[in-house]
Coordinates of C-alpha atoms in Angstrom, one line a residue:
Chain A
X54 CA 19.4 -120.6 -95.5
X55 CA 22.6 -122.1 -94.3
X56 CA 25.8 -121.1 -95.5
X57 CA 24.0 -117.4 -96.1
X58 CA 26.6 -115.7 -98.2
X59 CA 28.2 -118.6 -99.7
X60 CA 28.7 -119.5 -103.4
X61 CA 28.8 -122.5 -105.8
X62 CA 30.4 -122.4 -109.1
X63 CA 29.7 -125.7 -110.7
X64 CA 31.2 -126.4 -114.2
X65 CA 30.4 -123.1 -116.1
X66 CA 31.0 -122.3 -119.0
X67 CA 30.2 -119.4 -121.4
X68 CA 30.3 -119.3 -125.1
X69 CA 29.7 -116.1 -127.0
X70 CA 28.4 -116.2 -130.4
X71 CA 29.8 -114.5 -133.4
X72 CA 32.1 -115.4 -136.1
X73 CA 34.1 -117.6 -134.1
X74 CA 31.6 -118.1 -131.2
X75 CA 34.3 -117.7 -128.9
X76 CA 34.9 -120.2 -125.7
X77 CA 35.4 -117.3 -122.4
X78 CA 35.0 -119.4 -119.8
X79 CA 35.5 -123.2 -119.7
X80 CA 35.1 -125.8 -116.8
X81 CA 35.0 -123.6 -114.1
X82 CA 34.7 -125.2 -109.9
X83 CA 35.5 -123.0 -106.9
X84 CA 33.8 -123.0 -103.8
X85 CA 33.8 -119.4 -101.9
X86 CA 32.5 -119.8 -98.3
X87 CA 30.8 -117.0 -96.0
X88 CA 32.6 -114.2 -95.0
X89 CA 35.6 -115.3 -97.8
X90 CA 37.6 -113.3 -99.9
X91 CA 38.5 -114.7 -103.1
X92 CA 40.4 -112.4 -105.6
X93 CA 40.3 -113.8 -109.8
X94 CA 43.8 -112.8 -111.0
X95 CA 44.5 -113.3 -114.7
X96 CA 45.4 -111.7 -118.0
X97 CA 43.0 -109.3 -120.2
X98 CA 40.0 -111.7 -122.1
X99 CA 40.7 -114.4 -119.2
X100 CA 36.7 -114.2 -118.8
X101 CA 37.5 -112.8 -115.0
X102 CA 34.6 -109.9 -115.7
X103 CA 32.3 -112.7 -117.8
X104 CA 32.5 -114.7 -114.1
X105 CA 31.5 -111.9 -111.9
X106 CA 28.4 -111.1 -114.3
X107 CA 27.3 -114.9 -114.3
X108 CA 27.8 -114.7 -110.0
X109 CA 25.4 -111.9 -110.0
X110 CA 23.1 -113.1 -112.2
X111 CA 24.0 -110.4 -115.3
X112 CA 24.8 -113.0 -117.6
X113 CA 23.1 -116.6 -118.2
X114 CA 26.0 -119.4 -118.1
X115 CA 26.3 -121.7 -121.6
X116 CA 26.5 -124.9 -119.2
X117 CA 27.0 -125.2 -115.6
X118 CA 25.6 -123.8 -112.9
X119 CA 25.7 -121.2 -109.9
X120 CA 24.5 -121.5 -106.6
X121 CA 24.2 -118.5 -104.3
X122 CA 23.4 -119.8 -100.5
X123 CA 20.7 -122.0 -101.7
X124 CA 19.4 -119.6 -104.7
X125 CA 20.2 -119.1 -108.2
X126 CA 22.4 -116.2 -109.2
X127 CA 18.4 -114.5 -110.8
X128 CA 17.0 -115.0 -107.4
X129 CA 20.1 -113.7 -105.1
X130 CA 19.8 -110.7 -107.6
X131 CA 16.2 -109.9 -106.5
X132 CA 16.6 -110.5 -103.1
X133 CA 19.4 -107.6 -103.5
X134 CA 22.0 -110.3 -102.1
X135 CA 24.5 -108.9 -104.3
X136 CA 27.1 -105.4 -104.5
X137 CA 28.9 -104.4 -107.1
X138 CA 31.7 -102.1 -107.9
X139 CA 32.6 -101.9 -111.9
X140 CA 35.9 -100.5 -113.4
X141 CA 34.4 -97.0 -113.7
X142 CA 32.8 -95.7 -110.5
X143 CA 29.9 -95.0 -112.5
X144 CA 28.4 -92.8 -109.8
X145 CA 25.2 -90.6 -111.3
X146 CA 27.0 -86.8 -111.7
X147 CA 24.2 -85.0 -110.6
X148 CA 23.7 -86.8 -107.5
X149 CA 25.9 -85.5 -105.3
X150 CA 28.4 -87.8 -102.6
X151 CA 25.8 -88.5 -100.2
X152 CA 23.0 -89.0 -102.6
X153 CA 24.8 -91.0 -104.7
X154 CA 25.7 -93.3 -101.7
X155 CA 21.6 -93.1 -101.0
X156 CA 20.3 -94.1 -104.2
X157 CA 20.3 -98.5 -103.6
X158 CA 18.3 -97.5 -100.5
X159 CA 16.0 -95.1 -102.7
X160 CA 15.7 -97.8 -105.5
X161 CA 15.1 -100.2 -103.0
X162 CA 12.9 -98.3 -100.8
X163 CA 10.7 -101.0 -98.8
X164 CA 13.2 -103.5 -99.9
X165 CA 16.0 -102.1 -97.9
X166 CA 17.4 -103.3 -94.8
X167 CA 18.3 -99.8 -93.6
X168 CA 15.1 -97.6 -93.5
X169 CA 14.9 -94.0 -92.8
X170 CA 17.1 -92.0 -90.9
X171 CA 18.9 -94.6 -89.9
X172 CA 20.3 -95.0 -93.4
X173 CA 21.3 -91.2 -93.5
X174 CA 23.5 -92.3 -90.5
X175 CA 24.9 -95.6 -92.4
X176 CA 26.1 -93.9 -95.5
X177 CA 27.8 -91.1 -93.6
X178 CA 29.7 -93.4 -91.3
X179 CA 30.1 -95.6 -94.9
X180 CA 31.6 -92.4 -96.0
X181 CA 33.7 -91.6 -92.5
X182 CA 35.5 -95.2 -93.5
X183 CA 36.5 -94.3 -97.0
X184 CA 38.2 -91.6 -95.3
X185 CA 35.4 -89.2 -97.4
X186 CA 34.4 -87.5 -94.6
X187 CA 32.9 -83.8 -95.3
X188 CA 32.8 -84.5 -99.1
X189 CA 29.2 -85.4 -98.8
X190 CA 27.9 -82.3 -100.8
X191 CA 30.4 -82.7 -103.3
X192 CA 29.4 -84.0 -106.8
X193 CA 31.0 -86.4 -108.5
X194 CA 32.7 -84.1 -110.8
X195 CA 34.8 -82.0 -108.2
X196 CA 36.7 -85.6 -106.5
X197 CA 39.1 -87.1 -107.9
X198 CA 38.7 -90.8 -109.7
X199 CA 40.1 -92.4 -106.5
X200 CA 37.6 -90.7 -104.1
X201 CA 34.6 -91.5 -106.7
X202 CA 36.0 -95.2 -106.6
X203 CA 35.7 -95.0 -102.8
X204 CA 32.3 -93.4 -103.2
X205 CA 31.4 -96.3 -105.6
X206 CA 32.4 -99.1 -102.6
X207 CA 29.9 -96.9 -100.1
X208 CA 27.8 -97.4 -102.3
X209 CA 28.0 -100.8 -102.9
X210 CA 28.1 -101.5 -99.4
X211 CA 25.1 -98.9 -97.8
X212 CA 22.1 -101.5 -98.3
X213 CA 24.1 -104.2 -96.3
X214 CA 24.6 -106.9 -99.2
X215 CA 25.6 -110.4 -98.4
X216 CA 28.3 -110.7 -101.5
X217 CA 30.4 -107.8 -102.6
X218 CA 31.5 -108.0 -106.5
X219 CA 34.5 -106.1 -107.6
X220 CA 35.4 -105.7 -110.9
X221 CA 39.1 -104.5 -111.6
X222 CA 38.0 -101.4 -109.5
X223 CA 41.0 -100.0 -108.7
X224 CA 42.8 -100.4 -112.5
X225 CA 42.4 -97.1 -113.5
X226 CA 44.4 -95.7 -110.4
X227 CA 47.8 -94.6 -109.5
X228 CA 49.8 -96.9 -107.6
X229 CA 49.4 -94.8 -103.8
X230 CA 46.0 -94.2 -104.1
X231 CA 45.6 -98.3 -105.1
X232 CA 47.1 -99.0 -101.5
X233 CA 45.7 -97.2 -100.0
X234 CA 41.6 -98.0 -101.3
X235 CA 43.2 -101.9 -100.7
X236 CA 43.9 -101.2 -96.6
X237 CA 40.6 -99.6 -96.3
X238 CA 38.6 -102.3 -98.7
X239 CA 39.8 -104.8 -96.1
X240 CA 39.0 -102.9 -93.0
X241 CA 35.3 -102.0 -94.7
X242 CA 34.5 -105.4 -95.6
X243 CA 36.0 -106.9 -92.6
X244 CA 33.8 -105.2 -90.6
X245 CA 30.8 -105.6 -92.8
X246 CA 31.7 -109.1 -92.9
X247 CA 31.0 -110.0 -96.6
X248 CA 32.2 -112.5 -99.1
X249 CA 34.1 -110.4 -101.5
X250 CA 34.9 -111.6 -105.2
X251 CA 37.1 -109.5 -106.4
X252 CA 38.7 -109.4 -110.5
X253 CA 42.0 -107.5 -110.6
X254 CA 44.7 -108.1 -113.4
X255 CA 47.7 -107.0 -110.6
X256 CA 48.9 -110.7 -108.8
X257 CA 50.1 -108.7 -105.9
X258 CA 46.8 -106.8 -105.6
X259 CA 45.6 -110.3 -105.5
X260 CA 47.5 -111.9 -103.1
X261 CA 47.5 -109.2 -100.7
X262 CA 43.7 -108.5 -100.6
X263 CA 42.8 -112.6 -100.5
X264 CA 41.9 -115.4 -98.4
X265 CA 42.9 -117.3 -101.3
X266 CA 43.4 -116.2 -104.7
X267 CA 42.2 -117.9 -108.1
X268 CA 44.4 -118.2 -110.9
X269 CA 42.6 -117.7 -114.6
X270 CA 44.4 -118.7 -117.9
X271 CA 42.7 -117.6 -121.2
X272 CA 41.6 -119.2 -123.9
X273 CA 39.4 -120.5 -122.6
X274 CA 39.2 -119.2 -119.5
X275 CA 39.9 -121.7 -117.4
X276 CA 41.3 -122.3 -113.3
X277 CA 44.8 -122.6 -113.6
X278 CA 45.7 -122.7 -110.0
X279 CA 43.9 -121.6 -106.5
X280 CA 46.6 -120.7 -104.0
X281 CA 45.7 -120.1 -100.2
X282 CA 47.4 -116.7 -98.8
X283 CA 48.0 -117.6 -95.3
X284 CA 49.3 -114.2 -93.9
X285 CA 46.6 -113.6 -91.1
X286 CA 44.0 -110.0 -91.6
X287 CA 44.6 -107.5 -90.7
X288 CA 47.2 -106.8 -93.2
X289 CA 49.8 -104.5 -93.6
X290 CA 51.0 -103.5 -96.6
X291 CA 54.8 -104.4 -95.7
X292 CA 53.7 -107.9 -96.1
X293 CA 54.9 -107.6 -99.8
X294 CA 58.3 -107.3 -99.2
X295 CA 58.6 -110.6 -97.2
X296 CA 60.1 -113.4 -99.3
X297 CA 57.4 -115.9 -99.2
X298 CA 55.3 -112.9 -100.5
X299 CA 57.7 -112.4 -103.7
X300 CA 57.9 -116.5 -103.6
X301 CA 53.9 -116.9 -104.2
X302 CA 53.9 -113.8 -106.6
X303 CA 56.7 -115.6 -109.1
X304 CA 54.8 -118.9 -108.1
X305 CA 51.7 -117.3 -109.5
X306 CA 53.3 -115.3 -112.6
X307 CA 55.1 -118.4 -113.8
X308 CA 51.5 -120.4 -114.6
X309 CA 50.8 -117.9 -116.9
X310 CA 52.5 -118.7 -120.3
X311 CA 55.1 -116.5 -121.6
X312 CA 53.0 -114.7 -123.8
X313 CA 50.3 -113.6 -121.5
X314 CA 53.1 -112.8 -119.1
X315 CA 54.2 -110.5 -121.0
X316 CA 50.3 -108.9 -121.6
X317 CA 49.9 -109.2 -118.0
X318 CA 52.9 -107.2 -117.0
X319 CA 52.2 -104.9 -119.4
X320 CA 49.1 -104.2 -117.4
X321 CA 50.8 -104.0 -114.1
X322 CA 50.8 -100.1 -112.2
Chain B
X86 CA 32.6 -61.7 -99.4
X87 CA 29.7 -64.0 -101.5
X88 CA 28.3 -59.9 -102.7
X89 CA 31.9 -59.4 -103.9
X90 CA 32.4 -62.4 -106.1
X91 CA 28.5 -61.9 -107.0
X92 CA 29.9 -58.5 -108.6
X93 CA 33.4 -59.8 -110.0
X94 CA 31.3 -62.6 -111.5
X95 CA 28.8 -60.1 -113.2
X96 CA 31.3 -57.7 -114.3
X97 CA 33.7 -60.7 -115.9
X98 CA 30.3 -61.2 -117.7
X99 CA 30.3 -57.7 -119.4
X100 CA 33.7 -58.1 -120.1
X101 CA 32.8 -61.4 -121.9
X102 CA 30.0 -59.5 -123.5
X103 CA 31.9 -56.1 -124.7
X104 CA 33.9 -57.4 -128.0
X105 CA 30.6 -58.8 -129.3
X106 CA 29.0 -55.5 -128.6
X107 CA 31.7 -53.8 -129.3
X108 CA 31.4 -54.9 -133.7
X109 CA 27.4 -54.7 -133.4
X110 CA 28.2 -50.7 -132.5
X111 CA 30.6 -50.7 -134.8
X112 CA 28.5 -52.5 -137.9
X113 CA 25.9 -49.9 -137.2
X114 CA 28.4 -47.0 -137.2
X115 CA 29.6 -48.1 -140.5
X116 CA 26.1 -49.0 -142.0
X117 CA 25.2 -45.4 -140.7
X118 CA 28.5 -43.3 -142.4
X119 CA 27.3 -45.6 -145.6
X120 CA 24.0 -44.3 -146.0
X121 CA 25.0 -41.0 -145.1
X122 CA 28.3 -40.5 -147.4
X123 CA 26.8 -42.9 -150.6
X124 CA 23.5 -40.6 -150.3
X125 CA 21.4 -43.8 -150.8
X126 CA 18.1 -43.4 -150.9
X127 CA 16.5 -44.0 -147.8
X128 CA 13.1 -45.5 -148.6
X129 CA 15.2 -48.8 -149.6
X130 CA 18.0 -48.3 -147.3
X131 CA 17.0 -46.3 -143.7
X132 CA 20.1 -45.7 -141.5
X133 CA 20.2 -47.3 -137.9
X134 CA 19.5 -43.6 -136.4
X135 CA 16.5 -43.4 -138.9
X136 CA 15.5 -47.3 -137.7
X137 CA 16.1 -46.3 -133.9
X138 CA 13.9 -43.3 -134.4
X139 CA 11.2 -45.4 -135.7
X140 CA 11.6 -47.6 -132.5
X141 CA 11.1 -44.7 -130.2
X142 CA 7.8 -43.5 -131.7
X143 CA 6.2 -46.8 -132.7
X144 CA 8.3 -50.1 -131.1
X145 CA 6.1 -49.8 -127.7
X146 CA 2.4 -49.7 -129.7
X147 CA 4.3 -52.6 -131.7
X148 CA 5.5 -54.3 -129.0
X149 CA 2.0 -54.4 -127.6
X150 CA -0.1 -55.2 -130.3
X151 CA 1.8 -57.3 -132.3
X152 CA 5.0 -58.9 -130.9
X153 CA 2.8 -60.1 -128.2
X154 CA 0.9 -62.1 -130.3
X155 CA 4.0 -63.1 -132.0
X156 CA 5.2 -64.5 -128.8
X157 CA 1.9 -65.8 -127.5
X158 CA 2.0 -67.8 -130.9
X159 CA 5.8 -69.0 -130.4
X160 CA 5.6 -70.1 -127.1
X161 CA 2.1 -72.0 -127.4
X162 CA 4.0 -73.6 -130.4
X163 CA 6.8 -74.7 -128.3
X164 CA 5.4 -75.6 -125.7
X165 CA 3.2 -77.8 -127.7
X166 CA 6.0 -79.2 -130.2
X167 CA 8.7 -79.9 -127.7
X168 CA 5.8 -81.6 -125.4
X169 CA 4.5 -83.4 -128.5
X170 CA 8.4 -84.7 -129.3
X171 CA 9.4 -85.4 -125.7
X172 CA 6.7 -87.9 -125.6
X173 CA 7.6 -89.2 -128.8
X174 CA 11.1 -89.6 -127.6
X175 CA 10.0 -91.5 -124.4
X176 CA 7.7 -93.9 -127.0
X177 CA 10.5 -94.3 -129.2
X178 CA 12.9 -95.5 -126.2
X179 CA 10.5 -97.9 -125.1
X180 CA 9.1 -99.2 -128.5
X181 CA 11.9 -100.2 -131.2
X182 CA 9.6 -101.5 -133.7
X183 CA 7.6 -97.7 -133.1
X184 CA 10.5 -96.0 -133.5
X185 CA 11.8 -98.0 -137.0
X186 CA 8.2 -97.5 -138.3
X187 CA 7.8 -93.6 -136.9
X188 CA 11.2 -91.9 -137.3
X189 CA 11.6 -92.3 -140.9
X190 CA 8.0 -89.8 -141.1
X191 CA 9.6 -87.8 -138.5
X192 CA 12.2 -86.8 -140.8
X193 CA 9.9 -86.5 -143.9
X194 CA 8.0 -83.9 -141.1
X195 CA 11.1 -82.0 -141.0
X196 CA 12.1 -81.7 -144.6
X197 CA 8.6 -80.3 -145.5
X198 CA 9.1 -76.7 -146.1
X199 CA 7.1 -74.9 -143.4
X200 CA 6.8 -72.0 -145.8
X201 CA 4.9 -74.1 -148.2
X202 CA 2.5 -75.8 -145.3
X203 CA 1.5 -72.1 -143.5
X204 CA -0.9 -71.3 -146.4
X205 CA -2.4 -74.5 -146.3
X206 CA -2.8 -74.4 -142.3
X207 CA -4.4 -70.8 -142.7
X208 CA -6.9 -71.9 -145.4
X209 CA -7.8 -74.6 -142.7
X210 CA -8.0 -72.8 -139.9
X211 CA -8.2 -69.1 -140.8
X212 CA -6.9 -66.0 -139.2
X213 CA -7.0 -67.4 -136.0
X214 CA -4.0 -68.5 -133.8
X215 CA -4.5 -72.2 -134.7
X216 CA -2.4 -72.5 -138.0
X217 CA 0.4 -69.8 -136.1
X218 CA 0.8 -72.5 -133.1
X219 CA 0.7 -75.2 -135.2
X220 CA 3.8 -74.2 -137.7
X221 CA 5.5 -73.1 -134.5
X222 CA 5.3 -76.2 -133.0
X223 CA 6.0 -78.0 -135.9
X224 CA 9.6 -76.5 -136.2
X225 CA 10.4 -77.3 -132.6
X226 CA 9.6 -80.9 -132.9
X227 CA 12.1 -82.3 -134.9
X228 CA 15.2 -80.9 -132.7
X229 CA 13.7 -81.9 -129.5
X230 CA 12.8 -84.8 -130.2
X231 CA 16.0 -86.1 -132.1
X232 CA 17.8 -84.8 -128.7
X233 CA 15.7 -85.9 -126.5
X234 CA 15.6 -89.9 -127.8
X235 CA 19.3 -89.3 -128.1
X236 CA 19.3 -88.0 -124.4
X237 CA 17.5 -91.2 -123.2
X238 CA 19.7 -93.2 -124.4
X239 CA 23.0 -92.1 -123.2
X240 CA 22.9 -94.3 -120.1
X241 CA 26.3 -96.5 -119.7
X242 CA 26.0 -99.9 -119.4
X243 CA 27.5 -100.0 -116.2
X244 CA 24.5 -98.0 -115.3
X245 CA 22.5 -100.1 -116.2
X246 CA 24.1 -102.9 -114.3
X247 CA 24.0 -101.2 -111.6
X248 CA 20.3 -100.5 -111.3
X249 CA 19.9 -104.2 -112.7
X250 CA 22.1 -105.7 -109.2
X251 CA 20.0 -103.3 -107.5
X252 CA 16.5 -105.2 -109.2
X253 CA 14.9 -101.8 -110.2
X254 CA 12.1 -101.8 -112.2
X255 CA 11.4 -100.1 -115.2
X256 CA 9.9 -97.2 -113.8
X257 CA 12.7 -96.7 -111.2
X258 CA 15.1 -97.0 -114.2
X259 CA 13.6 -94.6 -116.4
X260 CA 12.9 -92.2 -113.8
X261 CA 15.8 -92.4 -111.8
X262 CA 18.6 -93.1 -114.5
X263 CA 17.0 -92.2 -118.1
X264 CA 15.5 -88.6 -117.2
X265 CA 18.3 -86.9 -115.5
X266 CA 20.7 -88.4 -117.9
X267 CA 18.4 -87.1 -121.0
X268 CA 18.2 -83.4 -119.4
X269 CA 21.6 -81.9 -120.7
X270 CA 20.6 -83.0 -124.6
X271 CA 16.7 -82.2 -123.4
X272 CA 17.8 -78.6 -123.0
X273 CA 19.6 -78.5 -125.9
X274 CA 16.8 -79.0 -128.3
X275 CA 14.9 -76.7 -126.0
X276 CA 17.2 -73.8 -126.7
X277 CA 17.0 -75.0 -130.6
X278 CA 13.2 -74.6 -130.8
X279 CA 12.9 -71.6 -128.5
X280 CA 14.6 -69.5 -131.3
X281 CA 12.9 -71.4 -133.9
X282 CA 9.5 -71.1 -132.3
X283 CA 9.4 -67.6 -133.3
X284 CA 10.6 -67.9 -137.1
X285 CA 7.5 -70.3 -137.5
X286 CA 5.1 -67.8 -135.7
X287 CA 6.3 -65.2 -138.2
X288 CA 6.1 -67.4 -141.1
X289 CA 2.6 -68.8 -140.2
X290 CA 1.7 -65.0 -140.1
X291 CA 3.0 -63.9 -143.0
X292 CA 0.2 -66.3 -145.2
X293 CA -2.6 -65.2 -143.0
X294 CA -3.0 -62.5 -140.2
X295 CA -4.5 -59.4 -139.1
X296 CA -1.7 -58.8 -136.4
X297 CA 1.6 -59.4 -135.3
X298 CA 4.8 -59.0 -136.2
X299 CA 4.8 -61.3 -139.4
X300 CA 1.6 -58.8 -140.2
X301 CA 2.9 -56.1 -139.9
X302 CA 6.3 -56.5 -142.0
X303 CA 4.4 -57.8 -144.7
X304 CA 2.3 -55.0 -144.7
X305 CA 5.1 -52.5 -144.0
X306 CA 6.6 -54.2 -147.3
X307 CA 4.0 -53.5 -149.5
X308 CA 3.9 -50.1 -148.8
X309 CA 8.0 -50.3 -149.1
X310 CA 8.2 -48.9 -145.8
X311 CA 11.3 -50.4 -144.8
X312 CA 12.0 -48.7 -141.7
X313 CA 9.0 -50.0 -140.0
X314 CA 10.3 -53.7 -141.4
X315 CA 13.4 -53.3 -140.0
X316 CA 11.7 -52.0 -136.6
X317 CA 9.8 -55.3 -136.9
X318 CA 12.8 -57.1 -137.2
X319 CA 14.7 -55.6 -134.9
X320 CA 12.6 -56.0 -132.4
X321 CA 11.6 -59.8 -133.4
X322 CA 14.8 -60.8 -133.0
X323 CA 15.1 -59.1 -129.3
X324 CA 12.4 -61.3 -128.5
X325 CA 13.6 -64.6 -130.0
X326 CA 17.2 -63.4 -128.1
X327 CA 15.1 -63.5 -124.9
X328 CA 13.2 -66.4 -125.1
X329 CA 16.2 -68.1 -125.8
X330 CA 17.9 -66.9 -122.6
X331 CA 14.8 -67.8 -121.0
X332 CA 15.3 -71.0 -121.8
X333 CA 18.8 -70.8 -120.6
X334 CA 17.7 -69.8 -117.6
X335 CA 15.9 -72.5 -117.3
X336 CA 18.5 -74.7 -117.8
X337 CA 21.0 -73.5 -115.7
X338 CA 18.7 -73.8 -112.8
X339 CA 17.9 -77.8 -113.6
X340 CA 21.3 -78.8 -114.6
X341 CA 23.4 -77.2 -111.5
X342 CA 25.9 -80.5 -111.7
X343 CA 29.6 -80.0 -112.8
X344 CA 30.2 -80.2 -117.0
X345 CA 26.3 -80.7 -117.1
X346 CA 25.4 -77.9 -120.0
X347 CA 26.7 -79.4 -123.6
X348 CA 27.0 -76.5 -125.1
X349 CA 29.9 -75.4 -121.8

């Protein structure tokens, strides 16, 4: 299993029926390495979300095909190679903090790296680095949505999985809160040492979270650029001010056409 | 500090409480100046003082022999009819085609007049409990098991996804995901039939008893003595009340989550 945590996207494509039987995704490549972090930037009904869930193994590709270190996106699934963060934290209310963060290791139980106590200790000092510390015995209910976001990512990460998946997950937040979940994503993942996919519809989330970020125009979803961000991690969130920063932002904006620039800023914190 | 709040909490309960007693006190002071002023006459009308009087002598002989049948009956019926629909529900879930060919009857079950079916029960079974627990439980199905299926189903997607990334199986799913989701909607069909439970035990005795309270109102009718009905009722209803909050009870202790009771 070289190349553990690695992924292959060769020429998908995903056709949804109905009246139409509308094109998402169209002629998709992109090579994410080990330990990378690739962010998909691109309007609303760019098939950003539709990607992710063929990654992971959610959704069966029209044509192409995937290729998680070796497996298919099915067998990465079952061997739990995969995390995944969604829009809405989705956390189970009457778990509370810690349990919720516990519940991949219960589902997996002899499956999961972390056994025991031991994975007690993991999901706290998860917890510590989302800066949740003495919420554990909180539910869901009593945090605010940008704590049950961060509760979400502990989640995600507490069974140790080789790929993280992030779908839009920090869309539904205020702009402070955004910034500050993005610092401690790339502390948490740099230290966990995954290869993040992230979808986001904000270009300078994008830019500022990625090793290199993929551009996605719609209709048909397809790659309309992939742009290396050569700032060095760790980052700091000043970065965005420099001029080459607002330089690649424009850069990126501008390949989307005038319509969806419009959408896209629309969607913008 | 914790014995403080314990006593704010339980007098900001009474406070809650004291306009809906306060018009029960009052309806009975008005029916009671009625009866007295109109000069009614009291075999068809008693007054609450009358009712209350007929409570102190007989309700504890009543409450002994009959209502405790009643509620043996009610809650036998329950338990039966809600267990009988929550594992309905679970089939349903899991079987589509089950469900399509099943819930249609379901819903035929629950437009049958239980009034009409009691007689038929008793001529079955006879004065036993059989046809009582049977009526009984046939009431509750229908609300638990619509809220329950309903219960079972309110899983999000994203849910799903998530156990689905995590490879669960079935079993984890369901157990894990479906049940605690289902137990807010479970407990509201629960607290339906509870209350229920006890109209159909009455009912079911009404066609065929020699005791309980359905017994002994339909006795006390044909002898027109109404205060002993109205005792019956009264005191029927006080037991339905508390089964009910039994149930309540209940819930609050399974569903200790934040926004978890619907009906909050």
């Amino acid at each position: 299993m070289t190349n553990s945590g690695g992924i292959t996207i060769d020429g998908v494509g995903m056709q949804f029926d109905g009246r139409q039987g509308v094109t998402a995704l169209d002629g998709i490549d992109l090579d994410i390495s080990a330990g990378e972090f690739v962010t998909l930037v691109g309007p609303s009904g760019c098939g950003k979300s539709t990607l992710l869930r063929i990654v992971s193994g959610l959704l069966e590709p029209t044509s192409g095909r995937v290729d998680v270190s070796g497996k298919t996106p099915n067998q990465a699934r079952r061997d739990v190679d995969f995390g995944f963060v969604f829009q809405e934290p989705a956390l189970f209310p009457w778990l509370r903090v810690l349990g919720n963060v516990l519940l991949p290791g219960r589902v997996l139980g002899r499956r999961n790296p972390n056994k025991g106590p031991e994975s007690a200790e993991i999901a706290r000092e998860l917890l510590r680095d989302v800066g949740l510390e003495g919420f554990e015995n909180h539910y869901p209910g009593q945090i605010s949505g940008g704590m049950q976001q961060r509760v979400a990512l502990a989640r995600a990460l507490s069974y140790g999985p080789k790929i993280l998946l992030m779908d839009e997950p920090f869309g539904a937040l205020d702009e402070f809160t955004r910034d500050r979940l993005n610092l401690q994503l790339l502390d948490v993942c740099n230290k966990a040492g995954s290869t993040v996919l992230f979808v986001t519809h904000s270009i300078q989330e994008a830019i500022f979270l990625a090793d290199r970020v993929v551009v996605l125009s719609p209709r048909p979803g397809s790659i309309a650029r992939i742009a290396d961000v050569p700032w060095p991690k760790p980052r700091a969130l000043e970065i965005r001010y420099e001029p080459e920063f607002a330089a690649l932002t424009g850069e990126l904006r501008g390949l989307l056409t005038v319509e969806d620039e419009v959408e896209s800023a629309m969607n913008q914190p | 500090m914790s014995d403080t709040r314990e006593r704010r909490n339980i007098a900001n309960a009474l406070l809650r409480f004291l306009p809906s007693a306060a018009v029960f006190v009052a309806g009975l002071v008005a029916w009671e100046l009625w009866v007295n002023v109109r000069d009614v006459p009291a075999y068809l009308y008693p007054s609450p003082s009358e009712i209350g009087g007929e409570l102190r002598d007989e309700g504890l002989s009543l409450a002994v022999d009959d209502l405790r049948w009643t509620m043996i009956e009610a809650v036998l019926g329950f338990l039966l009819g809600s267990g009988a629909a929550m594992f309905a529900a679970v089939v349903f879930v899991h079987a589509k085609f089950l469900e399509r060919v099943l819930f249609p009857w379901a819903i035929v079950l629950q437009t049958v007049p239980i009034v009409a079916v009691a007689p038929l029960l008793t001529i079955w079974f006879g004065f036993t409990l059989t046809p009582k627990v049977l009526i009984a439980a046939l009431i509750c199905f229908f609300p638990v098991l619509v809220n329950t299926t309903k219960g079972l189903r309110s899983i999000s997607t994203q849910a799903v996804e998530l156990m689905s990334i995590l490879s669960a199986s079935k079993w984890s799913i369901f157990w894990r995901v479906r049940i605690p989701s289902s137990l807010p909607y479970v407990f509201a069909g629960l607290k339906v039939a509870s209350s229920l439970s006890v109209i159909g035990a009455i009912v079911a005795e009404f066609t065929g008893a020699d005791r309980g309270i359905g017994f002994v109102i339909i006795q006390a009718s044909y002898r027109l003595d109404t205060r002993l009905m109205f005792a019956g009722i009264a005191l029927s209803s006080a037991a339905g009340v508390l089964f009910f909050n039994v149930i309540g009870a209940l819930e609050r202790l399974a569903l200790r989550w934040p926004d978890a009771r619907l009906d909050r």
